[in-house]
GROMACS .gro file of C-alpha atoms in nm:
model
  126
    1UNK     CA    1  -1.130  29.529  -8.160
    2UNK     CA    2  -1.102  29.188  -8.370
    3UNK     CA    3  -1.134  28.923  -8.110
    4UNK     CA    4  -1.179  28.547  -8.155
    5UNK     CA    5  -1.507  28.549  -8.038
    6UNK     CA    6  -1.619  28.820  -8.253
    7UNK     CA    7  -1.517  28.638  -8.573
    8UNK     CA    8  -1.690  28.303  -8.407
    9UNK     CA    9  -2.030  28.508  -8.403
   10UNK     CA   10  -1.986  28.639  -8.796
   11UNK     CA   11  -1.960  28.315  -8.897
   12UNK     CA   12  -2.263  28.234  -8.703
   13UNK     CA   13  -2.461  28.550  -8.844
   14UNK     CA   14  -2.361  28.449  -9.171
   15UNK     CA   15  -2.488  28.089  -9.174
   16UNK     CA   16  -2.808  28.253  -8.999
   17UNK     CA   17  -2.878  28.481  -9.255
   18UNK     CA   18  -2.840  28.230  -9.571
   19UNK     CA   19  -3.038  27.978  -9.385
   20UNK     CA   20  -3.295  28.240  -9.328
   21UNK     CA   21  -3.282  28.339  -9.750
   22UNK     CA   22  -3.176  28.703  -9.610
   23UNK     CA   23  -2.918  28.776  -9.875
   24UNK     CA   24  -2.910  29.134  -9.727
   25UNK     CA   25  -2.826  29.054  -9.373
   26UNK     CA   26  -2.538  28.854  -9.518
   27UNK     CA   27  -2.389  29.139  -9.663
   28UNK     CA   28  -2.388  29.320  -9.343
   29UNK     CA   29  -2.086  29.124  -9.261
   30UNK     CA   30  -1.879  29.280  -9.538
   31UNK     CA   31  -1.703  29.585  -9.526
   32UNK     CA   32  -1.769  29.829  -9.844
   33UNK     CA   33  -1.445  29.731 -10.003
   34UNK     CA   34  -1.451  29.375  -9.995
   35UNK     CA   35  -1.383  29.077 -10.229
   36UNK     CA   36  -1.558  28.703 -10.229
   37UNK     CA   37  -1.363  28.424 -10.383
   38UNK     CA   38  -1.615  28.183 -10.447
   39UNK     CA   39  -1.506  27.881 -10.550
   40UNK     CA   40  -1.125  28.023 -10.530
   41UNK     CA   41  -1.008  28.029 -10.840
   42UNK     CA   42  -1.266  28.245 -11.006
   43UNK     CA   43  -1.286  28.614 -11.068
   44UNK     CA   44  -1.340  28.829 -10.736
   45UNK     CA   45  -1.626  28.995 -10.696
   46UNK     CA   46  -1.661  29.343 -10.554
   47UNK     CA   47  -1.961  29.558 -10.432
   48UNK     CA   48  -2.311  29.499 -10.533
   49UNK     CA   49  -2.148  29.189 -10.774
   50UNK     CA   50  -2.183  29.053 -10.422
   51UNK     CA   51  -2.523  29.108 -10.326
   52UNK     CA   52  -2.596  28.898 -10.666
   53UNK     CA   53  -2.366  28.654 -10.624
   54UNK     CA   54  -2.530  28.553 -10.327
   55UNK     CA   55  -2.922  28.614 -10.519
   56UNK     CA   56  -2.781  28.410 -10.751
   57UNK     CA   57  -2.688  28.106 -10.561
   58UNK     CA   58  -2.901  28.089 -10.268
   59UNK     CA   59  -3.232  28.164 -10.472
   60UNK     CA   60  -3.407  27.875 -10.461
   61UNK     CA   61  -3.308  27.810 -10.080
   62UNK     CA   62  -3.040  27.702  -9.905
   63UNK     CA   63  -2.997  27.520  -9.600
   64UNK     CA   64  -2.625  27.525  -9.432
   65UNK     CA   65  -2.452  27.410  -9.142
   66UNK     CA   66  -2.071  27.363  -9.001
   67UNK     CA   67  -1.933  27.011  -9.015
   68UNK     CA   68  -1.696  27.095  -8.764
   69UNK     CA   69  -1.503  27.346  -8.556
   70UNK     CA   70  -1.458  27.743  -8.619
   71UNK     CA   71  -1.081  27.787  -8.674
   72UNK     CA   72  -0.988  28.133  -8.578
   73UNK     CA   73  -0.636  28.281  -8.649
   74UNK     CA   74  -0.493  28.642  -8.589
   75UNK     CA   75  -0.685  28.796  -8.874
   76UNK     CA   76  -0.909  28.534  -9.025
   77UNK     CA   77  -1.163  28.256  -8.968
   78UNK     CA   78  -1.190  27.946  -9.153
   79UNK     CA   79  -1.517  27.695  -9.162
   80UNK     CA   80  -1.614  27.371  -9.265
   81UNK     CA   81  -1.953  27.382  -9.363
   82UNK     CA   82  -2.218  27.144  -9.605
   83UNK     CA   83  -2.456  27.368  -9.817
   84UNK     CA   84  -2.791  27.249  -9.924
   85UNK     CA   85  -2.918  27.454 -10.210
   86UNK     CA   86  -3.232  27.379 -10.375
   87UNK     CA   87  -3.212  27.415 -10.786
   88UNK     CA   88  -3.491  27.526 -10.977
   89UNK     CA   89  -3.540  27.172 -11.189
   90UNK     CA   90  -3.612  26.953 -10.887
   91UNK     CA   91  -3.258  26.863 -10.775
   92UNK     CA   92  -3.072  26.992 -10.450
   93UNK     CA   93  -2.667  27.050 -10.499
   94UNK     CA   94  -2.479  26.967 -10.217
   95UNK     CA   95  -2.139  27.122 -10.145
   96UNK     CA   96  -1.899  27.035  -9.873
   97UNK     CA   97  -1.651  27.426  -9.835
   98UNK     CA   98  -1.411  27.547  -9.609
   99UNK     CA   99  -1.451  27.917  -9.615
  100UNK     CA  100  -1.164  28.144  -9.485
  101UNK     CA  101  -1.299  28.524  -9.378
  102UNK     CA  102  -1.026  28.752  -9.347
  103UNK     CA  103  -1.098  29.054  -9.129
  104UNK     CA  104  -0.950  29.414  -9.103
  105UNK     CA  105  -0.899  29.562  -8.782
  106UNK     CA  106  -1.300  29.721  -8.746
  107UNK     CA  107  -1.395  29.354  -8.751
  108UNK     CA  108  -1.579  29.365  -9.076
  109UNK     CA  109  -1.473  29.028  -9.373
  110UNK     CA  110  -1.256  29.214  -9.646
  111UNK     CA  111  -1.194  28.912  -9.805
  112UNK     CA  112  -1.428  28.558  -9.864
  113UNK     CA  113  -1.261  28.286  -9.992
  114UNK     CA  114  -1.440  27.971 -10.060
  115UNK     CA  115  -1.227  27.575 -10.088
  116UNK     CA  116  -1.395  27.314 -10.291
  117UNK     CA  117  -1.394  27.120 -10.644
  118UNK     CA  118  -1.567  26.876 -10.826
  119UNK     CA  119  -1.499  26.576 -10.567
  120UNK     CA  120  -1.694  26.778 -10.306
  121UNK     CA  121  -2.072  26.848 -10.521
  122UNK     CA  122  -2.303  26.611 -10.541
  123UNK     CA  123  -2.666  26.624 -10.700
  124UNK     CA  124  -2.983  26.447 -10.658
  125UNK     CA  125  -3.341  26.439 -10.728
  126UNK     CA  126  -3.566  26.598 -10.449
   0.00000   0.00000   0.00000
């Protein structure tokens, strides 16, 4: 059953796993038909586009944590969060999202959407 603390501790899992550069265990929170947003706005991707999404953007390390509270709804979860990700010439992005997970009843995300834009990146030399 979807509960408000289950959707608390996915959220927590998640976080875990990208701060921990296991790009695997962050898939475990998807169910096998699911679709990430990320930034909205952009094509969804689906199945092991996933996977490399996630390859793809936390490869050179990534450190995140929530900037504030869990917000948990009927069916979803949304999260303010500051990501940390180390680029491969010397520089570490920095992105302020609000990610909403929508759940389906087995308590697996079907759908990722991630909230940010220009005004919320910001570069620098490490």
């Amino acid at each position: 059953m979807l509960t408000p603390e289950h959707m608390k501790q996915i959220v927590d899992q998640y976080l875990a796993a990208i701060n921990a550069g296991d790009m695997p265990a962050v898939m475990t929170i998807y169910a096998d038909d699911a679709e990430v947003e990320d930034p909205i706005g952009t094509e969804p991707k689906r199945g092991d586009d996933i996977l490399q999404f996630y390859i793809d953007a936390f490869s050179g390390g990534a450190k995140v944590e929530l900037t504030g509270p869990v917000r948990i709804s009927a069916k979803a979860a949304a999260f303010p969060f500051r990501a940390e990700i180390n680029r491969p010439d010397n520089q570490i992005l920095t992105v302020d999202v609000i990610d909403i997970f929508e759940f389906e009843p087995a308590g697996k995300v079907i759908k990722m959407t991630a909230h940010f834009g220009p005004d919320n990146v910001t570069v620098r030399t490490a």
